[in-house]
JSON list of C-alpha atoms in Angstrom, two decimals:
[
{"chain": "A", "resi": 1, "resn": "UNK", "atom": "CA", "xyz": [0.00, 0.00, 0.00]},
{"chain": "A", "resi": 2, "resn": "UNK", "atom": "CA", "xyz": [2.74, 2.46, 0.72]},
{"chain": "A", "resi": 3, "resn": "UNK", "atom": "CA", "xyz": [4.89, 2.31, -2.60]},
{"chain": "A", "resi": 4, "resn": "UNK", "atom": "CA", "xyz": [1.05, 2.41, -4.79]},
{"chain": "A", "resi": 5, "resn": "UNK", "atom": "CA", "xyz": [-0.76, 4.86, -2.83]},
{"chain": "A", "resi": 6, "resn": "UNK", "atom": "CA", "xyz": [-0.72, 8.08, -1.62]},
{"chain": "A", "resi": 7, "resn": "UNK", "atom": "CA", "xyz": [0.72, 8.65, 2.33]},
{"chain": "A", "resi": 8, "resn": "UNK", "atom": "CA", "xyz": [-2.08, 8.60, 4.03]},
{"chain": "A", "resi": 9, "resn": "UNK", "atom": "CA", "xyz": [-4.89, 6.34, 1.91]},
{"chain": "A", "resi": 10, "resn": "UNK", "atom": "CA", "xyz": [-8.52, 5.95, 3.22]},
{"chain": "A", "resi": 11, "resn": "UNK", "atom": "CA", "xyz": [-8.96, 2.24, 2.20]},
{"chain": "A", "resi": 12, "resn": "UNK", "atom": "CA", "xyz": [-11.97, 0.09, 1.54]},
{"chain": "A", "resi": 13, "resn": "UNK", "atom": "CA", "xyz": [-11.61, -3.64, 2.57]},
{"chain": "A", "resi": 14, "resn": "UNK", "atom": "CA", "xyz": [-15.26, -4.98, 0.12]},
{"chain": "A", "resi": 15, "resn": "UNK", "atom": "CA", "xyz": [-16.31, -8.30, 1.44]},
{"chain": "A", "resi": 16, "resn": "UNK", "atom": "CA", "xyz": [-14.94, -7.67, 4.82]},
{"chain": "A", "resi": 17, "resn": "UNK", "atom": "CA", "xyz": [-16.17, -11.05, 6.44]},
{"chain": "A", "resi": 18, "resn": "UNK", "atom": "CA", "xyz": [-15.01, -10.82, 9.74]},
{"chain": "A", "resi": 19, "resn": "UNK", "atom": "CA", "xyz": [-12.47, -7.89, 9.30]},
{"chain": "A", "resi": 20, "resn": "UNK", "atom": "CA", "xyz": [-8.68, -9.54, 9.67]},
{"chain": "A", "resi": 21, "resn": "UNK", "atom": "CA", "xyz": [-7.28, -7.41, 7.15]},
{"chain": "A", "resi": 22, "resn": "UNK", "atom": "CA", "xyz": [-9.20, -4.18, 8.15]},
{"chain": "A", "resi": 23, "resn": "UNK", "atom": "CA", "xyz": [-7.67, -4.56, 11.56]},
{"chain": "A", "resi": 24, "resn": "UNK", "atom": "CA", "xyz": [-4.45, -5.13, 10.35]},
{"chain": "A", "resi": 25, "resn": "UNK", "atom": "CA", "xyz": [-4.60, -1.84, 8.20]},
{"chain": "A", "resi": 26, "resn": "UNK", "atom": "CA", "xyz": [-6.22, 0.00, 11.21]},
{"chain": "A", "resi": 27, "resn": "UNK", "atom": "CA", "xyz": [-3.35, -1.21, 13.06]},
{"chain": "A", "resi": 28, "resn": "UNK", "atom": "CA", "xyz": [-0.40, 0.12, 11.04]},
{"chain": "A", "resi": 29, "resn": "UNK", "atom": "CA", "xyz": [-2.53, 3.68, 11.12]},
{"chain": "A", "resi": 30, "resn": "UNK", "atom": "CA", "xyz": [-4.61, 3.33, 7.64]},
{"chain": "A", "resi": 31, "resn": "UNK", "atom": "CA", "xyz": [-8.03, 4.81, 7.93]},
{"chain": "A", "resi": 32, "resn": "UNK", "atom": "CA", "xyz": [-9.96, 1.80, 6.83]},
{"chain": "A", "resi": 33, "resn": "UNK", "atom": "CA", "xyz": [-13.57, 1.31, 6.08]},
{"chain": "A", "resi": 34, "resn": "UNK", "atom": "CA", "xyz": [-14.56, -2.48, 6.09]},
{"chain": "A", "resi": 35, "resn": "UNK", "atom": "CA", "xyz": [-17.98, -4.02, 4.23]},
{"chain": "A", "resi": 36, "resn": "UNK", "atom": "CA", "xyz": [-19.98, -6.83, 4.41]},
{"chain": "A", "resi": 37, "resn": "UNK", "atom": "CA", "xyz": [-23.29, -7.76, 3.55]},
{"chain": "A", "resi": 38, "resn": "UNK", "atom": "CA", "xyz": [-23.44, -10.61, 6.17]},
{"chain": "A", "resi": 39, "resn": "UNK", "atom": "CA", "xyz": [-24.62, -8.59, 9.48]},
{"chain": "A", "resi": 40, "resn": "UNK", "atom": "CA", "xyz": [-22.86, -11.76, 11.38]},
{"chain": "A", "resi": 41, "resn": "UNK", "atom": "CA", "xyz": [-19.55, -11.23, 10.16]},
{"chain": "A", "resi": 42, "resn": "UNK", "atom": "CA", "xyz": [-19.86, -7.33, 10.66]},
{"chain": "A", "resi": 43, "resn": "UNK", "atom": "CA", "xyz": [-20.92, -7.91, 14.49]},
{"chain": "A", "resi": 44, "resn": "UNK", "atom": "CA", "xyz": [-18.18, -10.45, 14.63]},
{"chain": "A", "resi": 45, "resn": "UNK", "atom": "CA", "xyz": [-15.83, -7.61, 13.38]},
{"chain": "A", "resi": 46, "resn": "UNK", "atom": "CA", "xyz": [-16.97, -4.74, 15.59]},
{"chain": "A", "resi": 47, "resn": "UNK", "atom": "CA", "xyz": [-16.64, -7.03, 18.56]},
{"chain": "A", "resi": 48, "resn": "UNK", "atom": "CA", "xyz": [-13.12, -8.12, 17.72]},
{"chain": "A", "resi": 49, "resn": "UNK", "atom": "CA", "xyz": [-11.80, -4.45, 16.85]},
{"chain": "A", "resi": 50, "resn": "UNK", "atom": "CA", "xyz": [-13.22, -3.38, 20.28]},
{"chain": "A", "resi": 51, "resn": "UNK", "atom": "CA", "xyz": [-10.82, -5.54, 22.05]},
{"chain": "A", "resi": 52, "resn": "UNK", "atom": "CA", "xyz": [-7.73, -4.46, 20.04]},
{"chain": "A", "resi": 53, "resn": "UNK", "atom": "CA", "xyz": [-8.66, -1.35, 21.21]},
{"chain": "A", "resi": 54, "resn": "UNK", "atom": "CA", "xyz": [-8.20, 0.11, 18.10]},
{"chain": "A", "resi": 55, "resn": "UNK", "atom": "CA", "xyz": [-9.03, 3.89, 17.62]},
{"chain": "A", "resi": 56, "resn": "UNK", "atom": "CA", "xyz": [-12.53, 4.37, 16.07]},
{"chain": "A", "resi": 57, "resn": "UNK", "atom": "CA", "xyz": [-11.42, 7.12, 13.81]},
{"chain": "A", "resi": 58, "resn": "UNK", "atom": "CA", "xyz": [-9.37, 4.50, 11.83]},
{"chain": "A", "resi": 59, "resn": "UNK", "atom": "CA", "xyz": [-11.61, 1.60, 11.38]},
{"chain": "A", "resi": 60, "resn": "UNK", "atom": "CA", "xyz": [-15.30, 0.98, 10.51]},
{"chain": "A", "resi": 61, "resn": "UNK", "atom": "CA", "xyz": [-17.54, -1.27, 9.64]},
{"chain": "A", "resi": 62, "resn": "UNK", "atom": "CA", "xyz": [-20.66, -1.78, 7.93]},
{"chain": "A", "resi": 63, "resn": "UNK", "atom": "CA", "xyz": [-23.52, -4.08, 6.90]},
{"chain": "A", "resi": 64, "resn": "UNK", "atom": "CA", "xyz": [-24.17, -3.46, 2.80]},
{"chain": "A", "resi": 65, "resn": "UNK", "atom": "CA", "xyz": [-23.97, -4.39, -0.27]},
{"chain": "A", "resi": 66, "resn": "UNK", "atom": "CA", "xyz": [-21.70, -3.91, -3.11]},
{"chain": "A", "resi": 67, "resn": "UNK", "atom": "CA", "xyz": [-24.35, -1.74, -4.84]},
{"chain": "A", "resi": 68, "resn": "UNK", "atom": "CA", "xyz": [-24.55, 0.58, -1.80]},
{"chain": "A", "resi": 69, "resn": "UNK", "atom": "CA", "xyz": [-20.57, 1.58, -1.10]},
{"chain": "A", "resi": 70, "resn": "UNK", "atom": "CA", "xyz": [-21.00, 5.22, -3.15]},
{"chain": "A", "resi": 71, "resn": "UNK", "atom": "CA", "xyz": [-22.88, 6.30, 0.17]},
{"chain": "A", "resi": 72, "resn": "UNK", "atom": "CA", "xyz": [-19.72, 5.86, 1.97]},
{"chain": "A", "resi": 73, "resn": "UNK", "atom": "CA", "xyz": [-17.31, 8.56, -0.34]},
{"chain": "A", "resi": 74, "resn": "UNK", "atom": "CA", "xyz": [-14.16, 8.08, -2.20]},
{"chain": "A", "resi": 75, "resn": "UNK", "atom": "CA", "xyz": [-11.43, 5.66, -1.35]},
{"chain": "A", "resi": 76, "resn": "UNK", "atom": "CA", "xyz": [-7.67, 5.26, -2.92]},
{"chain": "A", "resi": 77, "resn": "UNK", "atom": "CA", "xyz": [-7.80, 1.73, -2.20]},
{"chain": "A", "resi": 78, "resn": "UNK", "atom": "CA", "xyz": [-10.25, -1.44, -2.35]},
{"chain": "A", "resi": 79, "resn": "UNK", "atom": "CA", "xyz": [-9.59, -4.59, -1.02]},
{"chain": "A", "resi": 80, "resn": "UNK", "atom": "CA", "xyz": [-11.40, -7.38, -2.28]},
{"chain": "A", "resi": 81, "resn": "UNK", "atom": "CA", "xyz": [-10.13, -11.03, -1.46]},
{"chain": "A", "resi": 82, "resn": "UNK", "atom": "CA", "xyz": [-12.14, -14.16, -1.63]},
{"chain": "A", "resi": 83, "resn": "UNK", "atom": "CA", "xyz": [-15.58, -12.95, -2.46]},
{"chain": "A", "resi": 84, "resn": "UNK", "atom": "CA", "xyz": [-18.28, -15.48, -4.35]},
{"chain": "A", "resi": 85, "resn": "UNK", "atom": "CA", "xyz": [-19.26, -14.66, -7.73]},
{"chain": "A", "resi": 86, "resn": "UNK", "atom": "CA", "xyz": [-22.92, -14.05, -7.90]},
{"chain": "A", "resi": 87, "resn": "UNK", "atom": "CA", "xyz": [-24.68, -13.61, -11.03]}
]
């Protein structure tokens, strides 16, 4: 992320499951934005991040679909790892 992004990127982790990698970012000081559509996975996420204690500015997550993420503004990058195919 550092040598193909700007200094400071706001990331999007799409298909967030139950956050590993958004924590990970949030951890190392990326803002980082993680979604889901599986509300599970999401609570599963929240609950997880609030024992790292990470700070709340950095990481969020939320419950949507792929359809809805232009609600949540621009982002330099998207993560999207092992998502199903669904026609």
């Amino acid at each position: 992320i550092k040598e193909f992004s700007n200094p400071s990127p706001r990331i999007l982790d799409l298909g967030c499951g139950q956050g590993y990698f958004a924590l990970e970012l949030a951890r190392k000081g990326y803002e980082v934005v993680g979604v889901d559509i599986s509300s599970q996975s999401i609570e599963i996420a929240k609950k997880t991040a609030a024992l790292a204690d990470i700070d709340g500015s950095l990481l969020k997550y939320e419950v949507m679909d792929v359809n809805s993420i232009a609600q949540l503004g621009g982002f330099d990058v998207v993560l999207c790892s092992d998502m199903p195919m669904v026609k």
